[in-house]
PDB file of C-alpha atoms in Angstrom:
ATOM      1  CA  MET A   1      -0.023  -0.030  -0.016  1.00 43.00           C
ATOM      2  CA  ASP A   2       1.020   3.589  -0.517  1.00 46.00           C
ATOM      3  CA  HIS A   3       1.559   6.627   1.754  1.00 59.00           C
ATOM      4  CA  ARG A   4      -0.885   9.449   1.697  1.00 68.00           C
ATOM      5  CA  THR A   5       0.192  12.958   2.032  1.00 63.00           C
ATOM      6  CA  ALA A   6      -1.252  16.482   1.177  1.00 62.00           C
ATOM      7  CA  ASP A   7      -0.655  20.070   0.519  1.00 58.00           C
ATOM      8  CA  THR A   8      -2.154  21.639   3.637  1.00 50.00           C
ATOM      9  CA  SER A   9      -0.943  25.238   3.945  1.00 44.00           C
ATOM     10  CA  PRO A  10      -3.533  28.015   3.032  1.00 45.00           C
ATOM     11  CA  ALA A  11      -2.489  30.832   0.817  1.00 39.00           C
ATOM     12  CA  GLY A  12      -4.302  33.622  -0.972  1.00 36.00           C
ATOM     13  CA  PRO A  13      -7.645  35.382  -0.095  1.00 36.00           C
ATOM     14  CA  LEU A  14     -10.956  33.562   0.232  1.00 39.00           C
ATOM     15  CA  GLN A  15     -13.294  34.486  -2.586  1.00 39.00           C
ATOM     16  CA  ALA A  16     -16.868  35.504  -1.407  1.00 42.00           C
ATOM     17  CA  LEU A  17     -16.535  33.542   1.809  1.00 49.00           C
ATOM     18  CA  PRO A  18     -17.062  34.937   5.339  1.00 50.00           C
ATOM     19  CA  GLN A  19     -13.774  35.103   7.461  1.00 53.00           C
ATOM     20  CA  PRO A  20     -13.697  33.279  10.680  1.00 53.00           C
ATOM     21  CA  PRO A  21     -13.453  35.598  13.779  1.00 50.00           C
ATOM     22  CA  VAL A  22     -10.002  36.270  15.059  1.00 55.00           C
ATOM     23  CA  SER A  23     -10.282  38.271  18.284  1.00 54.00           C
ATOM     24  CA  GLU A  24     -12.875  36.578  20.480  1.00 78.00           C
ATOM     25  CA  PRO A  25     -11.533  34.170  23.012  1.00 89.00           C
ATOM     26  CA  PRO A  26     -12.852  30.621  22.601  1.00 95.00           C
ATOM     27  CA  LEU A  27     -16.035  29.475  24.455  1.00 96.00           C
ATOM     28  CA  ARG A  28     -14.497  26.192  25.504  1.00 97.00           C
ATOM     29  CA  PRO A  29     -10.714  26.659  26.067  1.00 97.00           C
ATOM     30  CA  ASP A  30     -10.805  23.363  27.833  1.00 97.00           C
ATOM     31  CA  LEU A  31     -12.073  21.480  24.757  1.00 98.00           C
ATOM     32  CA  ALA A  32      -9.546  23.279  22.792  1.00 98.00           C
ATOM     33  CA  ARG A  33      -6.717  22.155  24.996  1.00 98.00           C
ATOM     34  CA  ASP A  34      -7.776  18.542  24.726  1.00 98.00           C
ATOM     35  CA  LEU A  35      -8.148  18.615  20.868  1.00 98.00           C
ATOM     36  CA  ILE A  36      -4.618  20.273  20.531  1.00 97.00           C
ATOM     37  CA  ALA A  37      -2.941  17.954  23.036  1.00 97.00           C
ATOM     38  CA  ARG A  38      -4.436  14.908  21.051  1.00 96.00           C
ATOM     39  CA  ALA A  39      -3.118  16.267  17.734  1.00 94.00           C
ATOM     40  CA  GLU A  40       0.201  17.105  19.067  1.00 94.00           C
ATOM     41  CA  GLN A  41       0.660  13.765  20.637  1.00 91.00           C
ATOM     42  CA  ALA A  42      -0.306  11.936  17.445  1.00 89.00           C
ATOM     43  CA  SER A  43       1.782  14.110  15.104  1.00 84.00           C
ATOM     44  CA  THR A  44       5.060  12.524  16.105  1.00 78.00           C
ATOM     45  CA  ASN A  45       3.752   9.137  15.213  1.00 76.00           C
ATOM     46  CA  TRP A  46       2.089  10.271  11.971  1.00 74.00           C
ATOM     47  CA  SER A  47       5.613  11.490  10.976  1.00 68.00           C
ATOM     48  CA  ARG A  48       7.224   8.363  12.084  1.00 67.00           C
ATOM     49  CA  ARG A  49       4.671   6.357  10.241  1.00 67.00           C
ATOM     50  CA  LEU A  50       5.404   8.231   7.148  1.00 65.00           C
ATOM     51  CA  ARG A  51       9.100   7.375   7.481  1.00 62.00           C
ATOM     52  CA  ASN A  52       8.214   3.661   8.202  1.00 64.00           C
ATOM     53  CA  GLU A  53       9.888   3.959  11.567  1.00 66.00           C
ATOM     54  CA  LEU A  54       6.987   1.954  13.278  1.00 62.00           C
ATOM     55  CA  ASP A  55       7.068  -1.811  13.493  1.00 67.00           C
ATOM     56  CA  ASP A  56       3.744  -3.890  13.207  1.00 72.00           C
ATOM     57  CA  LEU A  57       2.909  -3.569  16.735  1.00 70.00           C
ATOM     58  CA  ARG A  58       3.535   0.086  17.071  1.00 71.00           C
ATOM     59  CA  LEU A  59       1.716   0.771  13.854  1.00 71.00           C
ATOM     60  CA  GLY A  60      -1.269  -1.008  15.313  1.00 76.00           C
ATOM     61  CA  GLN A  61      -1.196   1.211  18.377  1.00 80.00           C
ATOM     62  CA  VAL A  62      -1.053   4.325  16.217  1.00 76.00           C
ATOM     63  CA  ARG A  63      -4.110   3.145  14.375  1.00 83.00           C
ATOM     64  CA  HIS A  64      -5.827   2.506  17.673  1.00 86.00           C
ATOM     65  CA  THR A  65      -5.097   5.961  18.792  1.00 90.00           C
ATOM     66  CA  ASP A  66      -6.366   7.487  15.588  1.00 92.00           C
ATOM     67  CA  TYR A  67      -9.496   5.440  16.074  1.00 93.00           C
ATOM     68  CA  ALA A  68      -9.859   6.569  19.632  1.00 95.00           C
ATOM     69  CA  ASN A  69      -9.387  10.121  18.618  1.00 96.00           C
ATOM     70  CA  ALA A  70     -12.079   9.782  15.950  1.00 97.00           C
ATOM     71  CA  LYS A  71     -14.350   8.493  18.681  1.00 97.00           C
ATOM     72  CA  VAL A  72     -13.736  11.582  20.844  1.00 98.00           C
ATOM     73  CA  LEU A  73     -14.337  13.753  17.755  1.00 98.00           C
ATOM     74  CA  ARG A  74     -17.649  11.848  17.104  1.00 98.00           C
ATOM     75  CA  ARG A  75     -18.822  12.863  20.547  1.00 98.00           C
ATOM     76  CA  ILE A  76     -17.796  16.539  20.010  1.00 98.00           C
ATOM     77  CA  LEU A  77     -19.507  16.582  16.631  1.00 98.00           C
ATOM     78  CA  ALA A  78     -22.720  15.229  18.244  1.00 98.00           C
ATOM     79  CA  GLU A  79     -22.650  17.812  21.147  1.00 98.00           C
ATOM     80  CA  TYR A  80     -21.412  20.884  19.281  1.00 97.00           C
ATOM     81  CA  ASP A  81     -21.370  20.315  15.542  1.00 98.00           C
ATOM     82  CA  TRP A  82     -18.026  21.390  14.091  1.00 98.00           C
ATOM     83  CA  PRO A  83     -15.660  22.766  16.841  1.00 98.00           C
ATOM     84  CA  GLY A  84     -14.980  26.007  15.040  1.00 98.00           C
ATOM     85  CA  HIS A  85     -13.118  29.205  15.942  1.00 97.00           C
ATOM     86  CA  ARG A  86     -15.758  30.489  18.215  1.00 96.00           C
ATOM     87  CA  LEU A  87     -15.825  27.348  20.353  1.00 98.00           C
ATOM     88  CA  VAL A  88     -12.154  26.226  20.439  1.00 98.00           C
ATOM     89  CA  GLY A  89     -10.175  29.109  18.612  1.00 97.00           C
ATOM     90  CA  ARG A  90      -8.011  28.687  15.604  1.00 96.00           C
ATOM     91  CA  ASP A  91      -5.535  26.251  17.073  1.00 97.00           C
ATOM     92  CA  GLY A  92      -8.359  23.926  18.346  1.00 97.00           C
ATOM     93  CA  CYS A  93     -10.302  24.087  15.121  1.00 98.00           C
ATOM     94  CA  ARG A  94      -7.009  23.132  13.219  1.00 96.00           C
ATOM     95  CA  ALA A  95      -6.412  20.307  15.661  1.00 97.00           C
ATOM     96  CA  ALA A  96      -9.856  18.962  15.160  1.00 98.00           C
ATOM     97  CA  TRP A  97      -9.402  19.085  11.415  1.00 97.00           C
ATOM     98  CA  GLN A  98      -6.093  17.166  11.711  1.00 95.00           C
ATOM     99  CA  LEU A  99      -7.829  14.411  13.757  1.00 96.00           C
ATOM    100  CA  ALA A 100     -10.560  14.192  11.172  1.00 97.00           C
ATOM    101  CA  LEU A 101      -8.153  13.719   8.309  1.00 94.00           C
ATOM    102  CA  HIS A 102      -6.582  10.879  10.126  1.00 92.00           C
ATOM    103  CA  ALA A 103      -9.969   9.179  10.861  1.00 94.00           C
ATOM    104  CA  ASP A 104      -9.683   6.860   7.805  1.00 91.00           C
ATOM    105  CA  ASP A 105     -10.629   3.849   9.899  1.00 92.00           C
ATOM    106  CA  ASP A 106     -13.880   5.605  10.892  1.00 95.00           C
ATOM    107  CA  PRO A 107     -15.270   6.895   7.535  1.00 95.00           C
ATOM    108  CA  ASP A 108     -18.648   7.706   9.094  1.00 97.00           C
ATOM    109  CA  VAL A 109     -16.915  10.246  11.556  1.00 97.00           C
ATOM    110  CA  GLN A 110     -14.833  11.580   8.513  1.00 97.00           C
ATOM    111  CA  ARG A 111     -17.941  12.163   6.403  1.00 98.00           C
ATOM    112  CA  SER A 112     -19.782  13.868   9.170  1.00 98.00           C
ATOM    113  CA  ALA A 113     -16.825  16.064  10.057  1.00 98.00           C
ATOM    114  CA  ALA A 114     -16.585  17.175   6.381  1.00 98.00           C
ATOM    115  CA  ARG A 115     -20.347  17.979   6.329  1.00 98.00           C
ATOM    116  CA  LEU A 116     -20.415  19.915   9.642  1.00 98.00           C
ATOM    117  CA  LEU A 117     -17.113  21.714   8.618  1.00 98.00           C
ATOM    118  CA  HIS A 118     -18.688  22.911   5.559  1.00 98.00           C
ATOM    119  CA  ARG A 119     -21.564  24.267   7.479  1.00 98.00           C
ATOM    120  CA  ALA A 120     -19.160  25.943   9.810  1.00 98.00           C
ATOM    121  CA  LEU A 121     -17.155  27.692   7.041  1.00 96.00           C
ATOM    122  CA  GLN A 122     -20.556  28.971   5.552  1.00 96.00           C
ATOM    123  CA  ALA A 123     -21.154  30.536   9.049  1.00 96.00           C
ATOM    124  CA  GLY A 124     -17.799  32.137   9.006  1.00 95.00           C
ATOM    125  CA  ASP A 125     -16.573  29.742  11.832  1.00 97.00           C
ATOM    126  CA  ALA A 126     -13.843  27.710  10.090  1.00 97.00           C
ATOM    127  CA  PRO A 127     -11.527  28.319   6.975  1.00 97.00           C
ATOM    128  CA  ALA A 128     -12.670  26.954   3.515  1.00 97.00           C
ATOM    129  CA  TRP A 129      -9.208  25.383   2.860  1.00 96.00           C
ATOM    130  CA  GLN A 130      -9.599  22.986   5.663  1.00 97.00           C
ATOM    131  CA  TRP A 131     -12.914  21.855   4.350  1.00 97.00           C
ATOM    132  CA  ALA A 132     -11.339  21.411   0.913  1.00 97.00           C
ATOM    133  CA  HIS A 133      -8.821  19.061   2.247  1.00 96.00           C
ATOM    134  CA  LEU A 134     -11.228  17.024   4.281  1.00 96.00           C
ATOM    135  CA  HIS A 135     -13.720  16.987   1.403  1.00 97.00           C
ATOM    136  CA  ASP A 136     -11.090  15.689  -0.892  1.00 96.00           C
ATOM    137  CA  ARG A 137     -10.048  13.011   1.702  1.00 94.00           C
ATOM    138  CA  VAL A 138     -13.690  11.714   1.737  1.00 95.00           C
ATOM    139  CA  LEU A 139     -13.791  11.667  -2.030  1.00 95.00           C
ATOM    140  CA  ILE A 140     -10.585   9.614  -2.542  1.00 93.00           C
ATOM    141  CA  SER A 141     -11.573   7.320   0.434  1.00 91.00           C
ATOM    142  CA  THR A 142     -14.722   6.448  -1.476  1.00 94.00           C
ATOM    143  CA  GLY A 143     -13.091   5.925  -4.827  1.00 94.00           C
ATOM    144  CA  GLN A 144     -13.970   9.191  -6.334  1.00 97.00           C
ATOM    145  CA  PRO A 145     -11.770  11.948  -8.049  1.00 97.00           C
ATOM    146  CA  GLN A 146     -11.034  14.801  -5.650  1.00 96.00           C
ATOM    147  CA  GLU A 147     -12.114  18.422  -6.251  1.00 97.00           C
ATOM    148  CA  TYR A 148      -9.239  20.512  -5.046  1.00 96.00           C
ATOM    149  CA  GLY A 149      -6.198  18.347  -5.685  1.00 95.00           C
ATOM    150  CA  THR A 150      -5.037  18.449  -1.955  1.00 94.00           C
ATOM    151  CA  GLN A 151      -4.431  14.693  -1.651  1.00 92.00           C
ATOM    152  CA  TYR A 152      -1.229  12.838  -2.807  1.00 90.00           C
ATOM    153  CA  THR A 153       0.300   9.434  -2.596  1.00 83.00           C
ATOM    154  CA  LEU A 154       3.838   9.105  -1.575  1.00 76.00           C
ATOM    155  CA  SER A 155       5.164   6.052  -3.322  1.00 74.00           C
ATOM    156  CA  PRO A 156       8.513   4.705  -4.374  1.00 74.00           C
ATOM    157  CA  GLN A 157       8.169   6.763  -7.504  1.00 76.00           C
ATOM    158  CA  GLY A 158       7.799  10.026  -5.515  1.00 76.00           C
ATOM    159  CA  VAL A 159       4.853  12.316  -4.799  1.00 82.00           C
ATOM    160  CA  GLU A 160       1.903  11.671  -7.071  1.00 86.00           C
ATOM    161  CA  ARG A 161      -1.543  13.454  -6.832  1.00 90.00           C
ATOM    162  CA  TYR A 162      -4.680  11.300  -6.810  1.00 92.00           C
ATOM    163  CA  PRO A 163      -6.974  11.808  -9.780  1.00 94.00           C
ATOM    164  CA  VAL A 164      -8.773  15.268  -9.972  1.00 97.00           C
ATOM    165  CA  ARG A 165     -12.127  16.079 -11.454  1.00 96.00           C
ATOM    166  CA  GLU A 166     -12.051  18.494 -14.261  1.00 97.00           C
ATOM    167  CA  ALA A 167      -8.246  19.169 -13.845  1.00 96.00           C
ATOM    168  CA  ALA A 168      -8.495  22.230 -16.205  1.00 97.00           C
ATOM    169  CA  GLY A 169     -10.518  24.177 -13.548  1.00 97.00           C
ATOM    170  CA  LEU A 170      -8.400  23.042 -10.668  1.00 98.00           C
ATOM    171  CA  ASP A 171      -6.536  26.185  -9.880  1.00 98.00           C
ATOM    172  CA  SER A 172      -9.815  28.311 -10.034  1.00 98.00           C
ATOM    173  CA  ARG A 173     -11.404  25.966  -7.611  1.00 98.00           C
ATOM    174  CA  ARG A 174      -8.371  26.124  -5.255  1.00 97.00           C
ATOM    175  CA  ALA A 175      -8.269  29.965  -5.431  1.00 97.00           C
ATOM    176  CA  ARG A 176     -11.929  29.995  -4.277  1.00 97.00           C
ATOM    177  CA  VAL A 177     -11.079  28.145  -1.071  1.00 97.00           C
ATOM    178  CA  GLY A 178      -7.866  30.048  -0.419  1.00 96.00           C
ATOM    179  CA  LEU A 179      -5.446  27.440  -1.614  1.00 96.00           C
ATOM    180  CA  PRO A 180      -2.374  28.215  -3.802  1.00 96.00           C
ATOM    181  CA  ALA A 181      -1.881  27.066  -7.377  1.00 97.00           C
ATOM    182  CA  ALA A 182      -1.484  23.307  -7.594  1.00 95.00           C
ATOM    183  CA  ALA A 183       1.865  23.372  -9.140  1.00 95.00           C
ATOM    184  CA  ASP A 184       3.247  25.784  -6.351  1.00 95.00           C
ATOM    185  CA  ALA A 185       1.612  23.500  -3.694  1.00 93.00           C
ATOM    186  CA  VAL A 186       3.224  20.337  -4.947  1.00 91.00           C
ATOM    187  CA  ALA A 187       6.689  22.009  -5.394  1.00 90.00           C
ATOM    188  CA  THR A 188       6.623  23.054  -1.688  1.00 88.00           C
ATOM    189  CA  LEU A 189       5.334  19.584  -0.746  1.00 86.00           C
ATOM    190  CA  ARG A 190       8.267  17.958  -2.512  1.00 85.00           C
ATOM    191  CA  GLN A 191      10.744  20.382  -1.084  1.00 84.00           C
ATOM    192  CA  ARG A 192       9.575  19.646   2.469  1.00 77.00           C
ATOM    193  CA  LEU A 193       9.545  15.910   1.863  1.00 76.00           C
ATOM    194  CA  ALA A 194      13.048  16.057   0.317  1.00 75.00           C
ATOM    195  CA  SER A 195      14.574  16.471   3.744  1.00 68.00           C
ATOM    196  CA  LEU A 196      13.310  13.022   4.510  1.00 60.00           C
ATOM    197  CA  SER A 197      14.765  11.399   1.309  1.00 55.00           C
ATOM    198  CA  SER A 198      18.022  10.306   3.067  1.00 50.00           C
ATOM    199  CA  ARG A 199      16.089   8.435   5.802  1.00 52.00           C
ATOM    200  CA  PRO A 200      15.583   4.721   5.441  1.00 50.00           C
ATOM    201  CA  GLY A 201      12.147   3.461   4.582  1.00 47.00           C
ATOM    202  CA  VAL A 202      10.730   6.713   3.176  1.00 45.00           C
ATOM    203  CA  ALA A 203       8.152   6.176   0.413  1.00 43.00           C
ATOM    204  CA  SER A 204       8.564   2.468   0.493  1.00 42.00           C
ATOM    205  CA  GLY A 205       5.036   1.984  -0.114  1.00 40.00           C
ATOM    206  CA  THR A 206       4.246  -0.168   2.926  1.00 39.00           C
ATOM    207  CA  GLY A 207       2.047   2.253   5.011  1.00 37.00           C
ATOM    208  CA  ARG A 208      -1.495   3.372   4.809  1.00 38.00           C
ATOM    209  CA  GLY A 209      -3.321   6.638   4.953  1.00 38.00           C
ATOM    210  CA  VAL A 210      -0.676   8.950   6.263  1.00 44.00           C
ATOM    211  CA  GLN A 211      -1.572  12.528   6.028  1.00 44.00           C
ATOM    212  CA  LEU A 212       0.855  15.320   6.756  1.00 40.00           C
ATOM    213  CA  ALA A 213      -0.890  18.095   8.762  1.00 36.00           C
ATOM    214  CA  SER A 214       1.487  20.930   7.402  1.00 39.00           C
ATOM    215  CA  ALA A 215       2.972  19.563   4.183  1.00 42.00           C
ATOM    216  CA  ALA A 216       2.857  22.495   1.949  1.00 36.00           C
TER     217      ALA A 216
END
């Protein structure tokens, strides 16, 4: 199996979309702290998984942690809808997004998260680029071409983008959700991953569903 990765840094203005609030303190700082802690704790293992530094036992533990985090996210979604900027602040919202991206073993949670995140961005409570990544993730997980070209496979041949619907309009769609041009994004992604190229096991094609949360 291959590794998954993504370009995940926003760039450029959002087009005709409300901007999330930036000044109000979050309503649930305790929830924000929990989400951030979970994402930070998992991020080391996500990176180690990409580099194939985990044996089968540790890989199973990482997947169990991702599944447990997905269950926590499920409860949050049921109680609050998407934990957006008003509820948990920018960092908490980003952490929830990272956990959702890694919820490949709980596709129901991933689909619910994408739907509620879309509703939050329409209310000005989350950034559109986060939804674009999660929306693409759900599409490729169900065997469909992605919309925004955010999802890549990291294979022995290098970084390859998953199929995209109507590729000619890709950059226009990306611009509407605040993402950089696709060529710039993949160049940045390859540059960041190049620092790992001398490490044993990188892109060996033995992992599954690894998503870098700050790849490009």
